[in-house]
Structure formats: structure tokens, C-alpha cells
JSON list of C-alpha atoms in Angstrom, two decimals:
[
{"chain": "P", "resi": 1, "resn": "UNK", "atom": "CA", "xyz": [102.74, 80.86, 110.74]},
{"chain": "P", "resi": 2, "resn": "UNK", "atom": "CA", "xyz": [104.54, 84.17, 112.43]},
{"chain": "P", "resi": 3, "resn": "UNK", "atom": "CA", "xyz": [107.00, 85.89, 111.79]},
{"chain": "P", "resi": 4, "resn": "UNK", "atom": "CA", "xyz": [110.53, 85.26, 112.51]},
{"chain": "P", "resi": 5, "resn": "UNK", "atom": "CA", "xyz": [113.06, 87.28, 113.95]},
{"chain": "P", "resi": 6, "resn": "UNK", "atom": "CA", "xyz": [116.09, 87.99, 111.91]},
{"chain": "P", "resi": 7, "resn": "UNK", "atom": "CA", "xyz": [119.31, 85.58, 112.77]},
{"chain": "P", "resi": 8, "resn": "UNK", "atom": "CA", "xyz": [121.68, 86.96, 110.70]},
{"chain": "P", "resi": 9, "resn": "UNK", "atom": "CA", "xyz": [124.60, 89.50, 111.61]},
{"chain": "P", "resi": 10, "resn": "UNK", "atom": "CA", "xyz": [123.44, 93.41, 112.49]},
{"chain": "P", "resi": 11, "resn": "UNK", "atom": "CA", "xyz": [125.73, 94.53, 109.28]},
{"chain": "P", "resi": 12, "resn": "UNK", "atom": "CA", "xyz": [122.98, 92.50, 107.21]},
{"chain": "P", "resi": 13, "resn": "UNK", "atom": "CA", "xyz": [120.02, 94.26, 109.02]},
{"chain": "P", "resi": 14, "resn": "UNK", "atom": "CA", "xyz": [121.87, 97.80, 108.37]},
{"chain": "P", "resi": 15, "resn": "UNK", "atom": "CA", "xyz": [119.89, 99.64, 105.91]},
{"chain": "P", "resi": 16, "resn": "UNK", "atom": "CA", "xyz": [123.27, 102.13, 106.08]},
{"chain": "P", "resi": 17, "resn": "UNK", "atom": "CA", "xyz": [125.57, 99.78, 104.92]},
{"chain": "P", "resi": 18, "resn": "UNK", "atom": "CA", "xyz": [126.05, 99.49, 100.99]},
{"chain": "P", "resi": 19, "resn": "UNK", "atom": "CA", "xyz": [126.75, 95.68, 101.14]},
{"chain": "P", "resi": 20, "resn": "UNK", "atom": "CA", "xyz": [123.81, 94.70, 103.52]},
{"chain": "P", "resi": 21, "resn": "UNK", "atom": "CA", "xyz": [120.69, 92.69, 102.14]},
{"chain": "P", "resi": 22, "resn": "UNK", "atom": "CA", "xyz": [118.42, 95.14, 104.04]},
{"chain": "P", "resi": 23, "resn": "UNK", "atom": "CA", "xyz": [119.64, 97.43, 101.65]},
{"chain": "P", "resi": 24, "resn": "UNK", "atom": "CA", "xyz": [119.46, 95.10, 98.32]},
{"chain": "P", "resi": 25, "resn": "UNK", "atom": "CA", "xyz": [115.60, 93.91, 99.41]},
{"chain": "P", "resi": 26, "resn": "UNK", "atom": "CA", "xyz": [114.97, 97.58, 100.25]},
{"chain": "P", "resi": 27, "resn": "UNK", "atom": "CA", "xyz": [116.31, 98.53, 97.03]},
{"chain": "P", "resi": 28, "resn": "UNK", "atom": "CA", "xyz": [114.39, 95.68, 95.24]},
{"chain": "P", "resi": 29, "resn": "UNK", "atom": "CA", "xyz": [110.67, 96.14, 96.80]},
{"chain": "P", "resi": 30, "resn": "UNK", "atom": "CA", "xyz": [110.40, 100.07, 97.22]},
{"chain": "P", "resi": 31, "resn": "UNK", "atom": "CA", "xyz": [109.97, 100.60, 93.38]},
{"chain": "P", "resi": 32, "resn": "UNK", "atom": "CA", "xyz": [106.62, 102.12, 91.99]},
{"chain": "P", "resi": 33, "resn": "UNK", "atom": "CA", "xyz": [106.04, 98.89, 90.68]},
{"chain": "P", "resi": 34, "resn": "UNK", "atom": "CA", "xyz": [106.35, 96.09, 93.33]},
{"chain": "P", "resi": 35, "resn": "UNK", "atom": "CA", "xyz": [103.98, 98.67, 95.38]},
{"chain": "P", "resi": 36, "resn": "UNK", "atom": "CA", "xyz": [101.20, 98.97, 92.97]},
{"chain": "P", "resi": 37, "resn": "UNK", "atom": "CA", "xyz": [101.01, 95.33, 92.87]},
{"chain": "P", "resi": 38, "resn": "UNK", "atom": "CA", "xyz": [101.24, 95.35, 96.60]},
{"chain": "P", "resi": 39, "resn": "UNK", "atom": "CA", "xyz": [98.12, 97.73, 96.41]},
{"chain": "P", "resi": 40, "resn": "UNK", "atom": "CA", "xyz": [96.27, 95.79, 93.64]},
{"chain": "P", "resi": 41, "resn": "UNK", "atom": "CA", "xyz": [96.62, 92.45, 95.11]},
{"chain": "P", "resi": 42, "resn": "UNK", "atom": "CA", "xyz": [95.72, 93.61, 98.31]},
{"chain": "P", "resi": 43, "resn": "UNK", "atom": "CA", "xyz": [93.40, 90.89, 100.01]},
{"chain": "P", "resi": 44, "resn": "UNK", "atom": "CA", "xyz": [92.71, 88.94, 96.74]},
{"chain": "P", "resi": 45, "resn": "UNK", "atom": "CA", "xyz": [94.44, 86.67, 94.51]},
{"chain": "P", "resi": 46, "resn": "UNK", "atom": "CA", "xyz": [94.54, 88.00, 90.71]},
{"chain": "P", "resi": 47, "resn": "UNK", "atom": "CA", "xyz": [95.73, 86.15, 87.39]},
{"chain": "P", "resi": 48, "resn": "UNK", "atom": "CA", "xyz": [98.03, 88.34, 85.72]},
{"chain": "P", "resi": 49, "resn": "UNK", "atom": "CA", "xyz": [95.74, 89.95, 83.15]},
{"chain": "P", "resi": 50, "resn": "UNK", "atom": "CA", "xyz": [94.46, 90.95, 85.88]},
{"chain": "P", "resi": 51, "resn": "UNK", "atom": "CA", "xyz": [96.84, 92.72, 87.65]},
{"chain": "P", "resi": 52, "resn": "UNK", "atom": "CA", "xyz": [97.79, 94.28, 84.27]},
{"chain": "P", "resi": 53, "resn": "UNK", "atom": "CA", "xyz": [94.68, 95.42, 84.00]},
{"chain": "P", "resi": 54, "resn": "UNK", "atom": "CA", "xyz": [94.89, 97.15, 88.18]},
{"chain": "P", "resi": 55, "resn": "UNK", "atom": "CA", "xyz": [98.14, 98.76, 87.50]},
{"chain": "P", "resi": 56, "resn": "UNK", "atom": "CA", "xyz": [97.47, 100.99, 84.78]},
{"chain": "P", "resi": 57, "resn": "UNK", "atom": "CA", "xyz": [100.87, 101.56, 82.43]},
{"chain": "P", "resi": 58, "resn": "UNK", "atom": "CA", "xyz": [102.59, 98.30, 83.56]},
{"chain": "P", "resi": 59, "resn": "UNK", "atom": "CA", "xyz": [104.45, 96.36, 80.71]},
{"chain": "P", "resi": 60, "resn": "UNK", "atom": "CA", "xyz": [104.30, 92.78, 80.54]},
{"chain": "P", "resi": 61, "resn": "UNK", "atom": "CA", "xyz": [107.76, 92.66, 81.52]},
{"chain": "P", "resi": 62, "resn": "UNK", "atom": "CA", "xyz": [108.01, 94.94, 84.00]},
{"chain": "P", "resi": 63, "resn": "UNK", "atom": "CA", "xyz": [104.78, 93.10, 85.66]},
{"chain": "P", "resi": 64, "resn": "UNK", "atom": "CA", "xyz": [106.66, 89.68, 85.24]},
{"chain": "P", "resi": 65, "resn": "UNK", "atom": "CA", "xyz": [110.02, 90.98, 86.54]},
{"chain": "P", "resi": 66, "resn": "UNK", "atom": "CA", "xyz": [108.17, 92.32, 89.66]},
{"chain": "P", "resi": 67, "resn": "UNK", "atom": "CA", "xyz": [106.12, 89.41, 90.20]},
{"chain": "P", "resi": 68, "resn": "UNK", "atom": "CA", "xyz": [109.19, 87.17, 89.98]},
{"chain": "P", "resi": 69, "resn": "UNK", "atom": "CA", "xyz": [110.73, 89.35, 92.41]},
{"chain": "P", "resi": 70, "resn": "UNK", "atom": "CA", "xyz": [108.49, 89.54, 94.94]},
{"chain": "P", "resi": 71, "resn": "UNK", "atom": "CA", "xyz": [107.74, 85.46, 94.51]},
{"chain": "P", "resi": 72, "resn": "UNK", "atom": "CA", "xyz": [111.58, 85.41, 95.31]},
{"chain": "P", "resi": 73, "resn": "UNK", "atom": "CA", "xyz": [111.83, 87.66, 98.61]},
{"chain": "P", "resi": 74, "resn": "UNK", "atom": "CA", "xyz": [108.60, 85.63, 99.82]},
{"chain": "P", "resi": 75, "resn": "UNK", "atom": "CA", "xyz": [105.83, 88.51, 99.43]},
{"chain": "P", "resi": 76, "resn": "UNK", "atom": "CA", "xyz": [104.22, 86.62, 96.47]},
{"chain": "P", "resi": 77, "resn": "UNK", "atom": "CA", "xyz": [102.58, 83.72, 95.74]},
{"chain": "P", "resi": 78, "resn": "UNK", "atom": "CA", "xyz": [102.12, 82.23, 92.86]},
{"chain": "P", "resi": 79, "resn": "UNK", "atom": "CA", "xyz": [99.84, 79.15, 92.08]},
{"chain": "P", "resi": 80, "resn": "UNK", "atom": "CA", "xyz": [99.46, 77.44, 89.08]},
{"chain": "P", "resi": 81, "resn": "UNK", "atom": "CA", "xyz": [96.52, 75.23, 88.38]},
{"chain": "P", "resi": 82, "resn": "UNK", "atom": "CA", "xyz": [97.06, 72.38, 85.93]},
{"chain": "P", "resi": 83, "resn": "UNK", "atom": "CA", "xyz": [94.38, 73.29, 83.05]},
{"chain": "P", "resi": 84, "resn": "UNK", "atom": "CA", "xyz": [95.09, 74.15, 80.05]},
{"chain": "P", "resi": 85, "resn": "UNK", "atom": "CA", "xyz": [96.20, 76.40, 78.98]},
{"chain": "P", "resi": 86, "resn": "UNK", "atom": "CA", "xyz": [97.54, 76.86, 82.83]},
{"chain": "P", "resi": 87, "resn": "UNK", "atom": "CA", "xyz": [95.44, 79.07, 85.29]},
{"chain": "P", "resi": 88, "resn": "UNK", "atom": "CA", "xyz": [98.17, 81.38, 87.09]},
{"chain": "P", "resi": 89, "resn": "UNK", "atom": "CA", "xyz": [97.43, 83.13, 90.15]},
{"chain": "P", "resi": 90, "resn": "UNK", "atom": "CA", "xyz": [99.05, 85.62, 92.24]},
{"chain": "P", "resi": 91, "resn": "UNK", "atom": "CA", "xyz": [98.15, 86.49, 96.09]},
{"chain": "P", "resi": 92, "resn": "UNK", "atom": "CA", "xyz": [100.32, 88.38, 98.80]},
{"chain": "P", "resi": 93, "resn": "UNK", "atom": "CA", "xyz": [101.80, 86.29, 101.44]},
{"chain": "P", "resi": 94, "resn": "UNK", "atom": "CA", "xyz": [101.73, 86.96, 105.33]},
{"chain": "P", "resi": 95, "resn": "UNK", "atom": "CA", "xyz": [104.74, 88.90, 105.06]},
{"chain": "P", "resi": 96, "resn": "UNK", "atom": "CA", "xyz": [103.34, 91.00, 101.92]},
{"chain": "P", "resi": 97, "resn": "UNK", "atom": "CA", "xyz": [100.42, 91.86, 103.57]},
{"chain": "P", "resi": 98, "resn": "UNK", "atom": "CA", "xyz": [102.71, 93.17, 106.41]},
{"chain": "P", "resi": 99, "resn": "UNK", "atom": "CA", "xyz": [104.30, 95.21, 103.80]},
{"chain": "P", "resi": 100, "resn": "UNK", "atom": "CA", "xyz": [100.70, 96.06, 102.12]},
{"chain": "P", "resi": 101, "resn": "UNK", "atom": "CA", "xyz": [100.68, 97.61, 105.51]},
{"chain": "P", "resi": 102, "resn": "UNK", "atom": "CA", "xyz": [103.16, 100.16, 105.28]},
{"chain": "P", "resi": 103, "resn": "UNK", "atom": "CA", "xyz": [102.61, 100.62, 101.39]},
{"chain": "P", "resi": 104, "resn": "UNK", "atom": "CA", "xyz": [98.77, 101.87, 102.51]},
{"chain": "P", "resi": 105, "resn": "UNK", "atom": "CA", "xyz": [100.53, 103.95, 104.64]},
{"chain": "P", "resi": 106, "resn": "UNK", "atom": "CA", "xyz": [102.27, 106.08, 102.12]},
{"chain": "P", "resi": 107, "resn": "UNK", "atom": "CA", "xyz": [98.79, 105.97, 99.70]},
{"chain": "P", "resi": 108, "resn": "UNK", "atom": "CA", "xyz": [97.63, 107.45, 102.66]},
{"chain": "P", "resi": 109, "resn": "UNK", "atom": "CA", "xyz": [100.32, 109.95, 103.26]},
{"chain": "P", "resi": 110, "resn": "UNK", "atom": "CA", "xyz": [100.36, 110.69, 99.34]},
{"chain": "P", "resi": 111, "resn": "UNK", "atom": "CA", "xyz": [96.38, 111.61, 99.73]},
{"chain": "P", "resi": 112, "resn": "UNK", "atom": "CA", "xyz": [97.06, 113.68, 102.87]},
{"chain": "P", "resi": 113, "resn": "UNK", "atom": "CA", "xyz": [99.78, 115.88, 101.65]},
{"chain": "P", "resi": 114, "resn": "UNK", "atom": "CA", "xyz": [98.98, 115.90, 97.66]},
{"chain": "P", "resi": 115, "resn": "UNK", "atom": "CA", "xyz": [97.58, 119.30, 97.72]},
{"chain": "P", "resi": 116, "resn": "UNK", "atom": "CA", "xyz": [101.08, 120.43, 99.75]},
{"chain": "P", "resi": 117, "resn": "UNK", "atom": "CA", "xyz": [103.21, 118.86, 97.60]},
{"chain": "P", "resi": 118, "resn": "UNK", "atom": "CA", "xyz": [101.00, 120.58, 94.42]},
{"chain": "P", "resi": 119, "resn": "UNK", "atom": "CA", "xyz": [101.82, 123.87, 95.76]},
{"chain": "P", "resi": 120, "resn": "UNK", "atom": "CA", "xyz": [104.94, 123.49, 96.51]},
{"chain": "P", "resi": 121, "resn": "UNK", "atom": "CA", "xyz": [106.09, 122.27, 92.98]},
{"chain": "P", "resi": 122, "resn": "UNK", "atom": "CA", "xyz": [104.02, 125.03, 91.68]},
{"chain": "P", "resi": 123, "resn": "UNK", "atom": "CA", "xyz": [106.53, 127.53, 93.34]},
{"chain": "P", "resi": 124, "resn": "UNK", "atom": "CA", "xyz": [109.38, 125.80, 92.66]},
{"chain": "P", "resi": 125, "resn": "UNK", "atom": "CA", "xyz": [108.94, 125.45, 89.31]},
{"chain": "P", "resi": 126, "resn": "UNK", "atom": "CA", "xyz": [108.19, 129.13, 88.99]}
]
């Protein structure tokens, strides 16, 4: 499976236009949320207690509403086995691990330039 090229018009591609669904999935997925899930899941499928357990002050709605989200745009799967009670599992899809990709990035900016950003905040705050 690769990835596809986008076939819709440029105005929906347009991260500049207010009424484009670049913007709305942009909107959507770059929360603090949907990336620490991102991050948690990483390479491995997780049950939910799980991931509640990975990202550290998530509420059980906010890690539901996420989830659901991310099932929707594609990034997430999720896989329920038929036991009971029902085994629920989450994993990132190919085109959430190409995200994963540029979340790592920022982890790895935020490491880099923590100690700036400290210091800075220090003398802006006074």
C-alpha cells in the first residue's frame, strides 16, 4: 500500500484558506493530544489502558475523542477481538507512522531547544 497523491482541488490542499480540509485535518491532528498518542503508539499496538497509562494526564474522554479522531482521518487503527469482555487494540497506520515522523521531529526539536526556550521565558517573565 503507498501513498496517494491528493486529487482534490488546490483550495482543499491550502493550509491558508479558512474553508480548506488541509486546514480542518491540520486543525484536528496538531493537538497535544493526538501527538502523544502518535508518540506512545509508536511501532506497537496498545489497548487503551494502555495508552492511558503512556500519556500521562489524559482523560478517558479526551483519549476516546482522539482515538476516534484519528481512526476517522485514517492514522488509527482500531481492532477489536471478539472475547469477552472485547479485547480493543489501537496501532498507527502507514500514514500515522508518516506523521509519527514529523511528530519525532518536533520531540526532537523540543529536546534541542528546551534549555533556549527556558531562558528565554525566564526573561520574559521578568
Amino acid at each position: 500500500m503507498g501513498t496517494r497523491e491528493f486529487t482534490g482541488s488546490p483550495e482543499d490542499a491550502d493550509l491558508r484558506r479558512a474553508d480548506s480540509l488541509a486546514r480542518q485535518i491540520f486543525s484536528d491532528v496538531a493537538n497535544k493530544w493526538a501527538f502523544l498518542i502518535i508518540e506512545a503508539l509508536g511501532e506497537r499496538t496498545l489497548r487503551f489502558s494502555e495508552l492511558r497509562d503512556e500519556v500521562e494526564g489524559v482523560s478517558h474522554k479526551m483519549l476516546t475523542q482522539n482515538l476516534r479522531m484519528l481512526e476517522r482521518y485514517g492514522l488509527v487503527e482500531r481492532t477489536v477481538h471478539p472475547t469477552v469482555p472485547p479485547r480493543v487494540e489501537y496501532t498507527l497506520t502507514e500514514p500515522g507512522q508518516g506523521l509519527r515522523a514529523t511528530v519525532d521531529g518536533m520531540c526532537g526539536w523540543t529536546h534541542q531547544y528546551l534549555g533556549h526556550i527556558e531562558a528565554a521565558r525566564r526573561r520574559f517573565d521578568g
